[in-house]
XYZ file of C-alpha atoms in Angstrom:
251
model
C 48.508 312.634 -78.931
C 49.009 315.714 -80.791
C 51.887 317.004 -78.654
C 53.822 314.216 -79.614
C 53.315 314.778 -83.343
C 57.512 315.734 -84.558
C 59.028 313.946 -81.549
C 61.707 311.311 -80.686
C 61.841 308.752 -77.905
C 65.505 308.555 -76.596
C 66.920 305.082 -74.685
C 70.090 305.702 -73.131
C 72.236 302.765 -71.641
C 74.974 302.806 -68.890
C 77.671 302.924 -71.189
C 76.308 306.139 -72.676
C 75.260 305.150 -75.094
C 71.953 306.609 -77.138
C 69.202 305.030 -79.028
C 66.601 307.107 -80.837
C 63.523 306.290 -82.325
C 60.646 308.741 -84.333
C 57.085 308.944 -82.890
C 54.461 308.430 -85.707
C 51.439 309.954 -84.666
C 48.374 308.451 -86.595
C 45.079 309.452 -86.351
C 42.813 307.747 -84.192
C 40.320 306.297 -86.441
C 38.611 303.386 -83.791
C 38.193 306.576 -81.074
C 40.349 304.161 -78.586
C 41.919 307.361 -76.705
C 38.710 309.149 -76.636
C 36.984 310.593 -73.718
C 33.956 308.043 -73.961
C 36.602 305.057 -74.565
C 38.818 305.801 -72.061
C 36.075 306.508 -69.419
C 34.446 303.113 -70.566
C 37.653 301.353 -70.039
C 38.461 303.156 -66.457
C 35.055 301.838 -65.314
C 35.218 298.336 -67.155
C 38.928 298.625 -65.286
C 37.485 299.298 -61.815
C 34.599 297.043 -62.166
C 37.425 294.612 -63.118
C 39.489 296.057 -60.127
C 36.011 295.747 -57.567
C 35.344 292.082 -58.756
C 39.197 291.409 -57.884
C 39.117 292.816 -54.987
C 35.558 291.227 -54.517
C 37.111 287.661 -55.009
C 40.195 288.566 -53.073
C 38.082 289.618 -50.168
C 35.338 286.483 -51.136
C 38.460 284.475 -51.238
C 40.104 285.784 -48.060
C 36.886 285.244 -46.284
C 35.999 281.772 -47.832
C 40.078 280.909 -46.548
C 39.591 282.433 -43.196
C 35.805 280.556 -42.846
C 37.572 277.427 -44.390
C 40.790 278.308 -41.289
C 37.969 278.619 -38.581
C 36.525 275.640 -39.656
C 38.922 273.841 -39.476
C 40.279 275.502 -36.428
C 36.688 274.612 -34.857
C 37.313 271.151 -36.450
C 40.524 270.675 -34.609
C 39.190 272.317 -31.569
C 36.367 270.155 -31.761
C 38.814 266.891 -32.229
C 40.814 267.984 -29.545
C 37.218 268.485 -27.475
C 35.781 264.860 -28.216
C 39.326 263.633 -27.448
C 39.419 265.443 -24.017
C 35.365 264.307 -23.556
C 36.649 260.674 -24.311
C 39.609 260.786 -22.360
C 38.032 262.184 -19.317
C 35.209 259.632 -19.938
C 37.681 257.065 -20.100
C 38.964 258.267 -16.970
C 36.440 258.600 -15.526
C 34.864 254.631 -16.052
C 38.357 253.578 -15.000
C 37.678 255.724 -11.908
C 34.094 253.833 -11.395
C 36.059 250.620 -12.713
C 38.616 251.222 -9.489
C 35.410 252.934 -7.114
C 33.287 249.846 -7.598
C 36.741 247.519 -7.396
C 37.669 249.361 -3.992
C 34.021 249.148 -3.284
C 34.046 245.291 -3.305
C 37.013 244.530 -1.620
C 36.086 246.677 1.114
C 32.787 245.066 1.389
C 34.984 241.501 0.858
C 37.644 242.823 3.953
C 34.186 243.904 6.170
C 32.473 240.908 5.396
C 35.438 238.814 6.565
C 36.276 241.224 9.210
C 32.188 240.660 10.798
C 32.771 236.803 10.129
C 36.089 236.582 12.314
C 34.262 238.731 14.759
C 31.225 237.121 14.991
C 33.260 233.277 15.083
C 35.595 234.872 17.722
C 32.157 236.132 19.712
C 30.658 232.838 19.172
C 33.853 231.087 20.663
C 34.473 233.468 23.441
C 30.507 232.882 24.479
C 30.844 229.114 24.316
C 34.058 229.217 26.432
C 32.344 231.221 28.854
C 29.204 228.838 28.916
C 31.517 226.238 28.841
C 33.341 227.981 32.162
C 30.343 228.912 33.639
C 28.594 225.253 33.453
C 31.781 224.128 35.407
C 31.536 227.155 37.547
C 27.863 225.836 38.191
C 28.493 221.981 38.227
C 31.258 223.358 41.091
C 29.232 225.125 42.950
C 26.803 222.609 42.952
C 28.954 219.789 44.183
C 30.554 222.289 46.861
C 26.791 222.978 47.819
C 25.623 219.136 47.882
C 29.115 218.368 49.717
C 28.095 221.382 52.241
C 24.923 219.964 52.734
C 25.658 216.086 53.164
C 28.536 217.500 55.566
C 25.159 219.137 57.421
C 23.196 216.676 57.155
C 25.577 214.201 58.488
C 26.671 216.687 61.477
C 23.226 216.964 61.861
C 22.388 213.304 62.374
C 25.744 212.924 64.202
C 24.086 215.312 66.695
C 21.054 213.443 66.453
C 22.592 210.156 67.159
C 24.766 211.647 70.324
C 20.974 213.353 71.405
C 19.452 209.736 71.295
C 21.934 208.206 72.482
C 21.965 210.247 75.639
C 18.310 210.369 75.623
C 18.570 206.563 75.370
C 21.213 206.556 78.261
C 19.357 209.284 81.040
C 16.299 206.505 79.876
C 18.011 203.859 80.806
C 19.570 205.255 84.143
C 15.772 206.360 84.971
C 14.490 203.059 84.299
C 17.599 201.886 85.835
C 15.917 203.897 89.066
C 12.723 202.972 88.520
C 13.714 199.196 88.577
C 15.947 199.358 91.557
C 12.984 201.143 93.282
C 10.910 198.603 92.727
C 13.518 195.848 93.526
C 13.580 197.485 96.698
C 9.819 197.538 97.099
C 9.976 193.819 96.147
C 12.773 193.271 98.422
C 10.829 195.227 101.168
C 7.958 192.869 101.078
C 10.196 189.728 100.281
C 11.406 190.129 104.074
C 7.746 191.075 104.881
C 7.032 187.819 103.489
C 9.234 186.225 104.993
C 8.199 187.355 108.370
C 4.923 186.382 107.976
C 5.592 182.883 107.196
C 3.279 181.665 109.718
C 0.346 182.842 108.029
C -0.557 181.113 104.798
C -3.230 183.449 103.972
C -1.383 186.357 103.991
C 1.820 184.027 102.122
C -0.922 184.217 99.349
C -1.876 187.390 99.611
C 1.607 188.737 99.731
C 2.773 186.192 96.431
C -0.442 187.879 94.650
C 1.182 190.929 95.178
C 4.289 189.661 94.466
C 3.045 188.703 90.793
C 1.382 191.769 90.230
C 4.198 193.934 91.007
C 6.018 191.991 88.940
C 3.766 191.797 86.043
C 3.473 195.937 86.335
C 7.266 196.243 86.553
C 7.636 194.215 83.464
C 4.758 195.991 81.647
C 6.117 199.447 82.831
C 9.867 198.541 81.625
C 8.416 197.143 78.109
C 6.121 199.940 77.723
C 9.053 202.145 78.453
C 10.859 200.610 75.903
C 8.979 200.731 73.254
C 8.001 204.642 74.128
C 11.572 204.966 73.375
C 11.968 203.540 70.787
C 9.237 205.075 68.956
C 10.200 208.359 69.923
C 13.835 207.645 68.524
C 12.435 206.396 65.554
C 9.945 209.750 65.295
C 12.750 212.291 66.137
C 15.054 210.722 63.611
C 11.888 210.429 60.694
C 11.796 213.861 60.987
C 15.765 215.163 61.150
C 15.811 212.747 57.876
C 12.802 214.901 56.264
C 14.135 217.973 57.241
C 17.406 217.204 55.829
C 16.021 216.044 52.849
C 14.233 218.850 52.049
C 16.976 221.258 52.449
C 18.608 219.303 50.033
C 16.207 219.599 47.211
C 15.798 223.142 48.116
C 19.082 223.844 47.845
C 19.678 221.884 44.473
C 16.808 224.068 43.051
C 17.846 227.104 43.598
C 21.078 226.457 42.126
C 19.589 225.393 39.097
C-alpha cells in the first residue's frame, strides 16, 4: 500500500485520449490488508472455493445418479415392455399352439372316424360278399349232390331194373322147365290112361308140382321185391347222409 502513496492511475481510451485520477493512500485502521486478514480470507475463500466445488461435484454426482436412474428407469421400462411383449407373444404363441393343437386333434379325430366308417363298410361288404359267396357255394354243392344222388338212383333204378329183368328171364326158365316137366308127365298121363290108379297118382303129382311152382314163383317174387326195396333203403340212406355231411361242412 505504501508504494502507491504519491501515485496516479491513468485510463486511456481509443481515441487517445487520457484520464487521470490521484491514489489516496489511507491508513489501514480495520487491519483488512494484513497478513492475518488476508490469510483468513484466502482460507475462508478456499473453504468457500472446496464447498463449491464440493456442491458442484455433490451436484454433478446427484445429476449423474439422478441420469442413471433414470437411465435404469427407462432401461427398466423398456425391459418390462420387452418382458410383456415377449409374454404377450408368447400366450398368443400357446393361444395359436393349443388352437393348432385342437384342430389337429379335430382333423385326426375325423380322419379315424372316416377310417374306421370306411373299415366298417368295406367289412360289411365283404361279409355281405362272402355270405353270397357261401349261400353260392352251398346251392352249387346241394345242386352237385341232388345231381349225385339222382345219377345215383338213376343207376340204381337201371341195376334193379336189370336185376328185375335177368329175374324174370330166370324165372322165365325156371317156369318153362317146369312146364316142360308138367308137359312131360301130361303125355305120361296120358299114356297111362288105362290105369286109374296111377291117373291119381300122376294128378297128385300134378297138383303138387303145381302148388310148388306157384309157391316157388311167389316166393321168388317177393325175394325180389324185398331185395329191391332193401338195396334202394339203403342207396336212399347213403345219399342222405352225404347230404347232411356235406351241408355241414359248408357251414
Amino acid at each position: 500500500m505504501d508504494s502507491l502513496r504519491g501515485m496516479k492511475l491513468m485510463y486511456k481510451s481509443e481515441d487517445d485520449k487520457a484520464l487521470t485520477a490521484n491514489i489516496k493512500v489511507d491508513f489501514d485502521k480495520t487491519k483488512h490488508l494484513s497478513e492475518k486478514s488476508i490469510r483468513k480470507r484466502r482460507l475462508e475463500r478456499e473453504k468457500i472455493e472446496v464447498a463449491e466445488r464440493e456442491r458442484i461435484e455433490r451436484e454433478k454426482k446427484e445429476k449423474e445418479a439422478e441420469e442413471k436412474r433414470k437411465k435404469e428407469e427407462r432401461r427398466q421400462r423398456e425391459l418390462d415392455e420387452q418382458e410383456k411383449a415377449r409374454k404377450q407373444a408368447e400366450k398368443l404363441q400357446r393361444q395359436e399352439e393349443r388352437r393348432r393343437g385342437r384342430e389337429d386333434r379335430r382333423r385326426e379325430k375325423q380322419a379315424a372316424k372316416r377310417k374306421h366308417e370306411e373299415e366298417e363298410k368295406m367289412n360289411l361288404k365283404l361279409a355281405q360278399d362272402e355270405r353270397k359267396l357261401l349261400v353260392t357255394q352251398r346251392k352249387l354243392d346241394s345242386l352237385r349232390l341232388m345231381t349225385e344222388l339222382f345219377k345215383n338212383v338213376k343207376t340204381m333204378k337201371l341195376k334193379e331194373d336189370e336185376a328185375r329183368q335177368l329175374a324174370a328171364l330166370e324165372e322165365e326158365k325156371r317156369l318153362k322147365a317146369e312146364e316142360e316137366k308138367l308137359h312131360q308127365l301130361e303125355e305120361e298121363r296120358k299114356k297111362a290112361e288105362s290105369g286109374l290108379r296111377w291117373q291119381e297118382e300122376m294128378r297128385e303129382r300134378e297138383r303138387l308140382l303145381r302148388e310148388r311152382l306157384l309157391q316157388k314163383r311167389l316166393a321168388a317174387q317177393e325175394r325180389q321185391r324185398e331185395e329191391n326195396r332193401e338195396e334202394l333203403r339203403k342207396k336212399l340212406t347213403e345219399g342222405t347222409v352225404r347230404l347232411k355231411s356235406a351241408v355241414v361242412m359248408k357251414r
